[in-house]
CSV table of C-alpha atoms in Angstrom, one decimal:
chain,number,residue,atom,x,y,z
A,1,MET,CA,-20.2,-5.2,-13.9
A,2,GLU,CA,-22.0,-2.1,-13.5
A,3,SER,CA,-18.6,-0.1,-12.0
A,4,LEU,CA,-17.1,-1.0,-15.4
A,5,THR,CA,-18.8,1.7,-17.0
A,6,MET,CA,-18.8,4.2,-13.9
A,7,LYS,CA,-16.2,6.9,-14.2
A,8,PRO,CA,-13.8,7.0,-11.5
A,9,GLU,CA,-15.0,10.4,-9.8
A,10,GLU,CA,-18.5,8.4,-9.9
A,11,ILE,CA,-16.9,5.6,-8.1
A,12,GLU,CA,-15.5,7.6,-5.6
A,13,SER,CA,-18.1,9.7,-4.7
A,14,GLU,CA,-20.2,6.4,-4.4
A,15,SER,CA,-17.5,5.0,-2.3
A,16,PHE,CA,-17.6,8.1,0.2
A,17,ARG,CA,-21.4,7.8,0.4
A,18,ILE,CA,-21.3,4.4,1.5
A,19,ILE,CA,-18.6,5.0,3.8
A,20,ASP,CA,-20.4,8.2,5.3
A,21,ARG,CA,-23.7,5.6,5.8
A,22,GLU,CA,-21.7,3.0,7.5
A,23,VAL,CA,-19.5,5.1,9.9
A,24,GLY,CA,-23.0,7.2,10.8
A,25,ASP,CA,-22.3,9.8,13.7
A,26,HIS,CA,-18.9,10.6,14.3
A,27,ASP,CA,-16.9,13.5,16.2
A,28,TRP,CA,-14.4,14.2,13.5
A,29,PRO,CA,-14.8,17.7,12.7
A,30,ASP,CA,-14.8,18.6,8.8
A,31,ALA,CA,-11.2,18.9,7.8
A,32,GLU,CA,-9.8,15.7,9.8
A,33,TRP,CA,-13.1,13.7,8.1
A,34,GLN,CA,-11.6,14.3,4.9
A,35,VAL,CA,-8.1,12.6,5.6
A,36,VAL,CA,-10.1,9.9,7.8
A,37,ARG,CA,-12.3,9.2,5.3
A,38,ARG,CA,-9.8,9.0,2.5
A,39,VAL,CA,-7.9,6.4,4.8
A,40,ILE,CA,-10.9,4.6,5.0
A,41,HIS,CA,-11.7,4.6,1.2
A,42,THR,CA,-8.0,3.5,0.5
A,43,SER,CA,-8.1,0.7,3.4
A,44,ALA,CA,-11.4,-0.5,3.4
A,45,ASP,CA,-10.7,-0.7,7.0
A,46,PHE,CA,-13.0,1.0,9.6
A,47,ASP,CA,-10.8,0.9,11.9
A,48,TYR,CA,-9.5,4.3,10.9
A,49,ALA,CA,-12.7,5.9,11.8
A,50,ARG,CA,-11.6,5.3,15.3
A,51,ASN,CA,-7.6,5.1,15.9
A,52,MET,CA,-6.5,8.1,13.9
A,53,LEU,CA,-4.8,10.9,15.6
A,54,PHE,CA,-4.1,14.7,14.8
A,55,SER,CA,-2.7,17.5,16.5
A,56,GLU,CA,-4.2,20.4,17.1
A,57,LYS,CA,-5.0,22.1,13.6
A,58,ALA,CA,-2.7,19.8,12.0
A,59,VAL,CA,-4.7,19.8,8.6
A,60,PRO,CA,-4.9,23.5,8.1
A,61,GLN,CA,-1.0,23.7,9.3
A,62,ALA,CA,-0.3,20.8,6.4
A,63,VAL,CA,-2.5,22.3,4.1
A,64,ALA,CA,-0.8,25.7,4.9
A,65,ALA,CA,2.6,23.7,4.2
A,66,ILE,CA,1.7,22.4,0.8
A,67,ARG,CA,0.2,25.7,-0.5
A,68,ASP,CA,3.6,27.1,0.5
A,69,GLY,CA,5.6,24.2,-1.8
A,70,ALA,CA,6.7,22.3,1.2
A,71,GLY,CA,9.2,19.3,0.3
A,72,ILE,CA,7.8,15.8,0.9
A,73,TYR,CA,9.9,13.0,1.9
A,74,THR,CA,8.6,9.6,2.1
A,75,ASP,CA,10.4,6.5,3.9
A,76,THR,CA,9.4,3.8,1.0
A,77,ASN,CA,9.0,3.7,-2.8
A,78,MET,CA,5.1,2.6,-2.0
A,79,ALA,CA,4.2,5.8,-0.7
A,80,LEU,CA,6.2,7.6,-3.4
A,81,ALA,CA,4.3,5.9,-6.0
A,82,GLY,CA,1.1,6.5,-4.4
A,83,ILE,CA,1.1,10.3,-3.9
A,84,GLY,CA,-0.8,11.8,-6.5
A,85,LYS,CA,2.3,14.2,-8.4
A,86,PRO,CA,0.3,16.0,-11.1
A,87,ARG,CA,-1.9,18.2,-7.4
A,88,LEU,CA,1.3,18.5,-5.7
A,89,LEU,CA,3.6,20.1,-8.5
A,90,PRO,CA,1.8,22.8,-9.0
A,91,PHE,CA,2.5,23.9,-5.5
A,92,GLY,CA,6.1,23.4,-5.7
A,93,CYS,CA,6.6,20.3,-3.7
A,94,GLN,CA,8.8,18.1,-4.5
A,95,ILE,CA,8.7,14.2,-3.6
A,96,LEU,CA,11.5,12.3,-2.7
A,97,CYS,CA,12.4,8.8,-1.3
A,98,HIS,CA,16.0,8.1,-0.3
A,99,ILE,CA,15.5,4.4,0.6
A,100,GLY,CA,17.0,2.9,-3.0
A,101,ASP,CA,20.0,5.3,-3.0
A,102,SER,CA,23.3,3.4,-3.0
A,103,ASP,CA,25.0,5.7,-0.7
A,104,VAL,CA,22.2,4.8,1.8
A,105,ARG,CA,22.3,1.3,1.3
A,106,ALA,CA,26.2,1.2,2.1
A,107,LEU,CA,26.6,3.5,5.0
A,108,ALA,CA,23.0,1.4,6.5
A,109,GLN,CA,25.6,-1.8,5.9
A,110,ARG,CA,28.4,-0.2,7.5
A,111,GLU,CA,26.7,1.1,10.1
A,112,GLY,CA,24.5,-1.7,11.5
A,113,VAL,CA,21.5,0.4,11.1
A,114,THR,CA,18.3,0.0,8.9
A,115,ARG,CA,18.3,1.5,5.3
A,116,SER,CA,15.1,3.7,6.5
A,117,VAL,CA,17.3,5.3,8.9
A,118,THR,CA,20.2,6.5,6.9
A,119,ALA,CA,17.6,7.3,4.5
A,120,MET,CA,16.1,9.6,7.2
A,121,ARG,CA,19.6,11.2,7.9
A,122,LYS,CA,20.0,11.6,4.6
A,123,ALA,CA,16.5,13.7,4.1
A,124,ILE,CA,16.7,15.9,6.9
A,125,ARG,CA,20.1,17.3,5.3
A,126,ASN,CA,18.1,18.7,2.6
A,127,PRO,CA,16.5,21.9,3.7
A,128,ASN,CA,13.4,21.5,1.3
A,129,ASN,CA,12.3,18.4,3.1
A,130,ARG,CA,9.5,19.9,5.5
A,131,ILE,CA,6.8,17.4,5.4
A,132,PHE,CA,7.9,13.6,6.7
A,133,VAL,CA,5.8,10.7,5.3
A,134,ILE,CA,6.5,7.4,7.0
A,135,GLY,CA,4.4,4.4,6.0
A,136,ASN,CA,6.2,1.6,6.9
A,137,ALA,CA,9.4,1.8,9.1
A,138,PRO,CA,9.4,2.5,12.5
A,139,THR,CA,13.1,2.9,12.8
A,140,ALA,CA,12.6,6.1,10.2
A,141,LEU,CA,9.9,7.7,12.4
A,142,PHE,CA,12.2,7.3,15.7
A,143,GLU,CA,15.5,8.4,14.0
A,144,LEU,CA,13.2,12.0,12.9
A,145,LEU,CA,11.9,12.3,16.4
A,146,ARG,CA,15.6,11.8,17.9
A,147,LEU,CA,16.7,14.2,15.1
A,148,THR,CA,14.2,16.7,15.5
A,149,GLN,CA,14.8,16.8,19.4
A,150,LEU,CA,18.3,17.4,18.3
A,151,LYS,CA,17.5,20.2,16.5
A,152,GLN,CA,18.8,18.6,13.7
A,153,ALA,CA,15.2,18.4,12.0
A,154,SER,CA,12.7,20.6,11.8
A,155,PRO,CA,9.2,19.3,10.3
A,156,ALA,CA,6.6,21.0,9.0
A,157,LEU,CA,4.6,18.4,9.6
A,158,ILE,CA,4.7,14.5,10.3
A,159,ILE,CA,2.7,11.8,9.2
A,160,GLY,CA,3.4,9.0,11.2
A,161,MET,CA,1.8,5.6,9.7
A,162,PRO,CA,4.4,2.9,10.2
A,163,VAL,CA,2.7,-0.8,10.4
A,164,GLY,CA,3.5,-4.1,11.9
A,165,PHE,CA,4.4,-5.5,15.2
A,166,VAL,CA,7.7,-4.2,15.8
A,167,GLY,CA,8.2,-0.8,17.2
A,168,ALA,CA,5.6,0.3,14.9
A,169,GLU,CA,2.8,1.4,17.4
A,170,GLU,CA,5.6,2.3,20.4
A,171,SER,CA,6.9,4.9,17.5
A,172,LYS,CA,3.4,6.2,16.8
A,173,ARG,CA,2.9,6.6,20.8
A,174,ASP,CA,6.3,8.6,20.8
A,175,LEU,CA,5.0,10.7,18.0
A,176,ALA,CA,2.2,11.8,19.4
A,177,ALA,CA,3.5,12.1,23.1
A,178,SER,CA,6.9,13.6,22.0
A,179,GLN,CA,5.9,17.4,23.1
A,180,LEU,CA,7.9,18.9,20.2
A,181,GLY,CA,5.3,21.5,19.1
A,182,ILE,CA,5.3,19.6,15.3
A,183,PRO,CA,2.4,19.0,13.7
A,184,TYR,CA,1.5,15.3,13.2
A,185,ILE,CA,-1.4,13.1,11.6
A,186,THR,CA,-0.9,9.9,13.4
A,187,ASN,CA,-3.0,6.9,14.4
A,188,VAL,CA,-3.0,4.2,17.3
A,189,GLY,CA,-2.0,0.7,17.1
A,190,ARG,CA,-0.1,-1.8,14.6
A,191,LYS,CA,-1.9,-1.1,11.4
A,192,GLY,CA,-0.9,1.8,9.1
A,193,GLY,CA,1.2,1.2,5.8
A,194,SER,CA,2.6,3.1,2.8
A,195,ASN,CA,-1.2,2.9,0.9
A,196,VAL,CA,-2.8,4.6,4.1
A,197,ALA,CA,0.3,7.3,4.3
A,198,ALA,CA,-0.1,8.0,0.6
A,199,ALA,CA,-3.9,8.7,1.2
A,200,ILE,CA,-3.4,11.3,3.8
A,201,VAL,CA,-0.9,13.1,1.5
A,202,ASN,CA,-3.5,13.1,-1.1
A,203,ALA,CA,-6.4,14.1,1.2
A,204,LEU,CA,-4.0,17.2,2.1
A,205,ALA,CA,-3.3,17.7,-1.3
A,206,ILE,CA,-7.2,17.7,-2.4
A,207,LEU,CA,-7.9,19.8,0.1
A,208,ALA,CA,-4.6,22.8,-0.5
A,209,LYS,CA,-6.4,22.7,-4.0
A,210,GLN,CA,-9.9,23.9,-2.6
A,211,ASP,CA,-11.4,27.5,-1.3
B,1,MET,CA,14.0,2.3,20.9
B,2,GLU,CA,15.3,-1.2,20.9
B,3,SER,CA,14.0,-1.9,17.1
B,4,LEU,CA,16.7,0.7,15.8
B,5,THR,CA,19.3,-2.0,16.7
B,6,MET,CA,17.9,-4.7,15.1
B,7,LYS,CA,18.6,-6.0,11.8
B,8,PRO,CA,15.9,-5.6,9.4
B,9,GLU,CA,16.0,-9.7,9.3
B,10,GLU,CA,15.4,-10.1,13.2
B,11,ILE,CA,12.6,-7.4,12.8
B,12,GLU,CA,10.9,-9.6,10.2
B,13,SER,CA,11.7,-13.1,12.4
B,14,GLU,CA,10.2,-11.7,15.6
B,15,SER,CA,6.8,-10.2,13.6
B,16,PHE,CA,6.2,-13.4,12.1
B,17,ARG,CA,6.7,-15.1,15.9
B,18,ILE,CA,4.4,-12.5,17.0
B,19,ILE,CA,1.5,-13.4,14.0
B,20,ASP,CA,2.1,-17.1,14.5
B,21,ARG,CA,1.4,-16.6,17.9
B,22,GLU,CA,-1.6,-14.6,17.9
B,23,VAL,CA,-3.3,-16.3,15.5
B,24,GLY,CA,-2.6,-19.7,17.1
B,25,ASP,CA,-4.3,-23.0,15.7
B,26,HIS,CA,-5.3,-22.8,12.1
B,27,ASP,CA,-6.0,-24.8,9.3
B,28,TRP,CA,-3.8,-23.4,6.4
B,29,PRO,CA,-1.2,-25.8,4.9
B,30,ASP,CA,2.3,-24.5,5.2
B,31,ALA,CA,2.7,-23.2,1.4
B,32,GLU,CA,-0.6,-20.8,1.8
B,33,TRP,CA,0.5,-20.1,5.2
B,34,GLN,CA,3.8,-18.7,4.0
B,35,VAL,CA,1.4,-16.1,1.9
B,36,VAL,CA,-1.0,-15.3,4.5
B,37,ARG,CA,1.6,-14.5,7.5
B,38,ARG,CA,3.3,-12.1,4.9
B,39,VAL,CA,0.2,-10.4,4.0
B,40,ILE,CA,-0.7,-10.0,7.8
B,41,HIS,CA,2.8,-8.6,8.2
B,42,THR,CA,2.2,-6.2,5.7
B,43,SER,CA,-0.9,-5.2,6.8
B,44,ALA,CA,-1.1,-5.7,10.9
B,45,ASP,CA,-4.7,-7.1,9.6
B,46,PHE,CA,-5.4,-10.4,11.1
B,47,ASP,CA,-8.5,-10.6,9.0
B,48,TYR,CA,-6.4,-12.1,6.3
B,49,ALA,CA,-5.9,-15.2,8.4
B,50,ARG,CA,-9.9,-15.8,7.6
B,51,ASN,CA,-10.6,-14.3,4.6
B,52,MET,CA,-7.8,-15.3,2.0
B,53,LEU,CA,-9.3,-17.9,-0.9
B,54,PHE,CA,-6.7,-20.2,-2.8
B,55,SER,CA,-7.4,-22.2,-5.7
B,56,GLU,CA,-6.2,-25.8,-5.5
B,57,LYS,CA,-2.3,-25.9,-6.1
B,58,ALA,CA,-2.3,-22.3,-6.5
B,59,VAL,CA,0.8,-21.7,-4.8
B,60,PRO,CA,3.0,-24.2,-6.2
B,61,GLN,CA,1.7,-23.6,-9.6
B,62,ALA,CA,2.8,-19.7,-8.9
B,63,VAL,CA,6.0,-20.8,-7.8
B,64,ALA,CA,6.8,-22.7,-11.2
B,65,ALA,CA,5.5,-19.8,-13.0
B,66,ILE,CA,8.2,-17.5,-11.6
B,67,ARG,CA,10.9,-20.0,-11.9
B,68,ASP,CA,9.5,-20.3,-15.7
B,69,GLY,CA,10.4,-16.4,-15.7
B,70,ALA,CA,6.6,-15.7,-16.4
B,71,GLY,CA,6.0,-11.9,-16.6
B,72,ILE,CA,4.3,-10.1,-14.3
B,73,TYR,CA,1.6,-7.3,-14.8
B,74,THR,CA,-0.2,-5.1,-12.4
B,75,ASP,CA,-2.7,-2.3,-12.2
B,76,THR,CA,-1.2,0.3,-9.6
B,77,ASN,CA,2.4,1.9,-9.7
B,78,MET,CA,2.1,1.5,-5.6
B,79,ALA,CA,2.0,-2.5,-6.4
B,80,LEU,CA,4.9,-2.2,-8.8
B,81,ALA,CA,6.8,-0.3,-6.2
B,82,GLY,CA,6.2,-3.0,-3.6
B,83,ILE,CA,7.0,-6.1,-5.5
B,84,GLY,CA,10.9,-6.8,-4.7
B,85,LYS,CA,12.4,-6.9,-8.1
B,86,PRO,CA,16.0,-8.1,-6.8
B,87,ARG,CA,14.3,-11.8,-6.0
B,88,LEU,CA,12.5,-12.0,-9.5
B,89,LEU,CA,14.8,-10.6,-12.3
B,90,PRO,CA,17.2,-13.8,-11.6
B,91,PHE,CA,14.0,-15.8,-12.8
B,92,GLY,CA,13.7,-13.5,-16.1
B,93,CYS,CA,10.3,-12.4,-14.7
B,94,GLN,CA,9.3,-8.6,-16.1
B,95,ILE,CA,7.2,-6.6,-14.1
B,96,LEU,CA,4.9,-4.1,-16.0
B,97,CYS,CA,2.1,-1.3,-15.0
B,98,HIS,CA,0.8,0.8,-17.7
B,99,ILE,CA,-1.7,2.4,-15.7
B,100,GLY,CA,0.3,5.9,-16.5
B,101,ASP,CA,1.3,5.2,-20.1
B,102,SER,CA,0.1,8.0,-22.4
B,103,ASP,CA,-2.1,6.0,-24.9
B,104,VAL,CA,-3.6,4.1,-21.9
B,105,ARG,CA,-4.8,7.4,-20.8
B,106,ALA,CA,-5.8,8.8,-24.2
B,107,LEU,CA,-7.8,5.5,-24.7
B,108,ALA,CA,-9.6,5.6,-21.4
B,109,GLN,CA,-11.1,9.2,-22.0
B,110,ARG,CA,-11.9,8.4,-25.7
B,111,GLU,CA,-13.6,5.2,-24.4
B,112,GLY,CA,-15.5,6.3,-21.4
B,113,VAL,CA,-13.6,3.4,-19.1
B,114,THR,CA,-11.4,3.7,-16.5
B,115,ARG,CA,-7.6,3.7,-17.4
B,116,SER,CA,-7.2,0.5,-15.6
B,117,VAL,CA,-9.4,-1.3,-18.4
B,118,THR,CA,-7.6,0.1,-21.4
B,119,ALA,CA,-4.1,-0.4,-19.2
B,120,MET,CA,-5.1,-4.4,-18.9
B,121,ARG,CA,-6.2,-4.6,-22.5
B,122,LYS,CA,-2.6,-3.7,-23.4
B,123,ALA,CA,-1.3,-5.6,-21.0
B,124,ILE,CA,-2.8,-9.0,-22.5
B,125,ARG,CA,-1.8,-8.4,-26.0
B,126,ASN,CA,1.8,-9.0,-24.3
B,127,PRO,CA,2.2,-12.7,-24.3
B,128,ASN,CA,5.3,-12.5,-21.7
B,129,ASN,CA,2.6,-11.0,-19.4
B,130,ARG,CA,1.4,-14.5,-17.7
B,131,ILE,CA,1.0,-13.2,-13.8
B,132,PHE,CA,-1.6,-10.7,-13.2
B,133,VAL,CA,-1.8,-8.8,-9.8
B,134,ILE,CA,-4.7,-6.3,-9.3
B,135,GLY,CA,-4.1,-4.6,-5.9
B,136,ASN,CA,-6.6,-1.8,-6.8
B,137,ALA,CA,-9.0,-1.7,-9.7
B,138,PRO,CA,-12.3,-3.9,-9.9
B,139,THR,CA,-12.4,-2.8,-13.1
B,140,ALA,CA,-9.2,-4.4,-14.0
B,141,LEU,CA,-10.4,-7.4,-12.7
B,142,PHE,CA,-13.2,-7.7,-14.4
B,143,GLU,CA,-12.3,-7.0,-17.7
B,144,LEU,CA,-9.3,-9.7,-17.3
B,145,LEU,CA,-11.8,-12.1,-16.2
B,146,ARG,CA,-14.1,-11.3,-19.3
B,147,LEU,CA,-11.1,-11.2,-21.6
B,148,THR,CA,-10.0,-14.6,-20.4
B,149,GLN,CA,-13.5,-15.7,-21.1
B,150,LEU,CA,-13.1,-14.8,-24.7
B,151,LYS,CA,-9.7,-16.4,-25.0
B,152,GLN,CA,-8.0,-13.7,-25.4
B,153,ALA,CA,-5.8,-13.8,-22.2
B,154,SER,CA,-4.3,-17.1,-20.7
B,155,PRO,CA,-3.2,-16.5,-17.3
B,156,ALA,CA,-1.1,-18.6,-15.4
B,157,LEU,CA,-1.8,-16.8,-12.3
B,158,ILE,CA,-4.1,-14.3,-11.3
B,159,ILE,CA,-3.9,-12.3,-8.0
B,160,GLY,CA,-6.8,-10.3,-7.4
B,161,MET,CA,-6.8,-7.9,-4.4
B,162,PRO,CA,-9.2,-4.9,-5.3
B,163,VAL,CA,-9.9,-2.9,-2.3
B,164,GLY,CA,-12.8,-1.1,-1.8
B,165,PHE,CA,-16.7,0.0,-1.8
B,166,VAL,CA,-17.7,-0.1,-5.8
B,167,GLY,CA,-17.3,-3.6,-7.2
B,168,ALA,CA,-13.9,-4.8,-5.2
B,169,GLU,CA,-16.1,-7.2,-3.3
B,170,GLU,CA,-18.1,-8.6,-6.7
B,171,SER,CA,-14.8,-8.7,-8.3
B,172,LYS,CA,-12.9,-10.9,-6.6
B,173,ARG,CA,-16.7,-13.3,-6.0
B,174,ASP,CA,-16.5,-13.3,-9.7
B,175,LEU,CA,-12.8,-14.6,-9.7
B,176,ALA,CA,-13.4,-17.4,-7.2
B,177,ALA,CA,-16.7,-18.3,-9.2
B,178,SER,CA,-14.8,-18.2,-12.7
B,179,GLN,CA,-14.7,-21.7,-13.5
B,180,LEU,CA,-12.1,-20.9,-16.0
B,181,GLY,CA,-9.5,-23.2,-14.6
B,182,ILE,CA,-6.9,-20.4,-13.9
B,183,PRO,CA,-4.5,-20.8,-10.7
B,184,TYR,CA,-5.7,-17.7,-8.3
B,185,ILE,CA,-5.0,-16.1,-4.8
B,186,THR,CA,-7.7,-13.8,-3.4
B,187,ASN,CA,-9.8,-12.8,-0.7
B,188,VAL,CA,-13.2,-12.1,0.4
B,189,GLY,CA,-14.5,-9.0,1.4
B,190,ARG,CA,-13.6,-5.4,0.6
B,191,LYS,CA,-10.2,-5.3,1.8
B,192,GLY,CA,-7.3,-5.6,0.0
B,193,GLY,CA,-4.8,-3.2,-1.6
B,194,SER,CA,-1.5,-3.1,-3.6
B,195,ASN,CA,0.0,-3.5,-0.5
B,196,VAL,CA,-1.0,-6.6,0.2
B,197,ALA,CA,-1.0,-7.7,-3.3
B,198,ALA,CA,2.8,-6.8,-3.4
B,199,ALA,CA,3.4,-9.0,-0.2
B,200,ILE,CA,1.7,-12.2,-2.0
B,201,VAL,CA,3.8,-11.4,-5.2
B,202,ASN,CA,7.1,-11.1,-2.9
B,203,ALA,CA,5.8,-14.3,-0.6
B,204,LEU,CA,5.7,-16.6,-3.8
B,205,ALA,CA,9.1,-15.0,-5.0
B,206,ILE,CA,10.5,-16.6,-1.7
B,207,LEU,CA,9.3,-19.7,-2.1
B,208,ALA,CA,10.4,-19.8,-5.6
B,209,LYS,CA,14.3,-19.5,-4.6
B,210,GLN,CA,13.7,-21.7,-1.6
B,211,ASP,CA,14.6,-25.8,-2.0
């Protein structure tokens, strides 16, 4: 029970030391590694040391967007809860999720699509939303890519981490292949989730506070 | 993009079919499998097919506690957000998390322990809290076990899924070895998290609604 008396910062540093040691040599540039390492810290899953994918300069572009106060939209209340607000609010970054909104719910039922889709359509109508964080629903990511293609959305960053067995892998493959010129952070495969999506935002917010 | 037009229920059934197929033969009794399968569904991580651990009759005991309206306390706002309320509220189950409470924050600072610990101490003073869901902090689980040993807490169920590199594995080992006679659901190893902890509660709530 030694950890009971350790301070949270000490627990975190010790965790990072263990991750560094167990991953050993790797090819991640430092900026990307700060993100990958926090994802591993959140999930205890070393697969992320191999399956994460960043567009060129995604991390510095993400940091710039946060410093510019970009609004953050996420598809789940879990990611919304997991994103650390005290670090982001001083930059002016608002963080929103529409999945529980009653208009979103009603529209999804009427149109026979997922709530994640109608929530995303609502999100892109707000020009303040420039960072899109998808932790769960492949349909949200597919819809965001479609709307971006149609020039109805112009994200500064897409964090695409849908998880699961139907569409998740494909949605992330589409993101990485989209040629839309949008900075992205994603991963290859079925794994992902709101917890790791939130961890990515938190890693970027920490970088934005540094220097 | 076929999944864009699939209904959420169809996506879920299709996911479960894929999980069943890929796991193949296994030794899980049906009640436990309903829980394990939902954890895999949430994480896309088949390790949980092998590392989950249930005390004897934990699932029927958990279902009975939910039907009895047991209050649910969780250590993270992410798990709080991930637990489906519409299924639980009709049973009278309140769901609480104290991690962000200002008194908890102040006390943790004063006493030099983690907020998870002071939050847990606050939680056990409310006799309505009978199901404890720990998705993140080993310290919260260690403290709950200590307070239970001291007979200051008497949980109806402990869902212990701390994640990480410092204390997580040990806290879950202590839970499984505790001999306190408390029903538990946990796993072996470093993996876990608020997302899978919430998934376990949701699986149990679905079972409680059935029959």
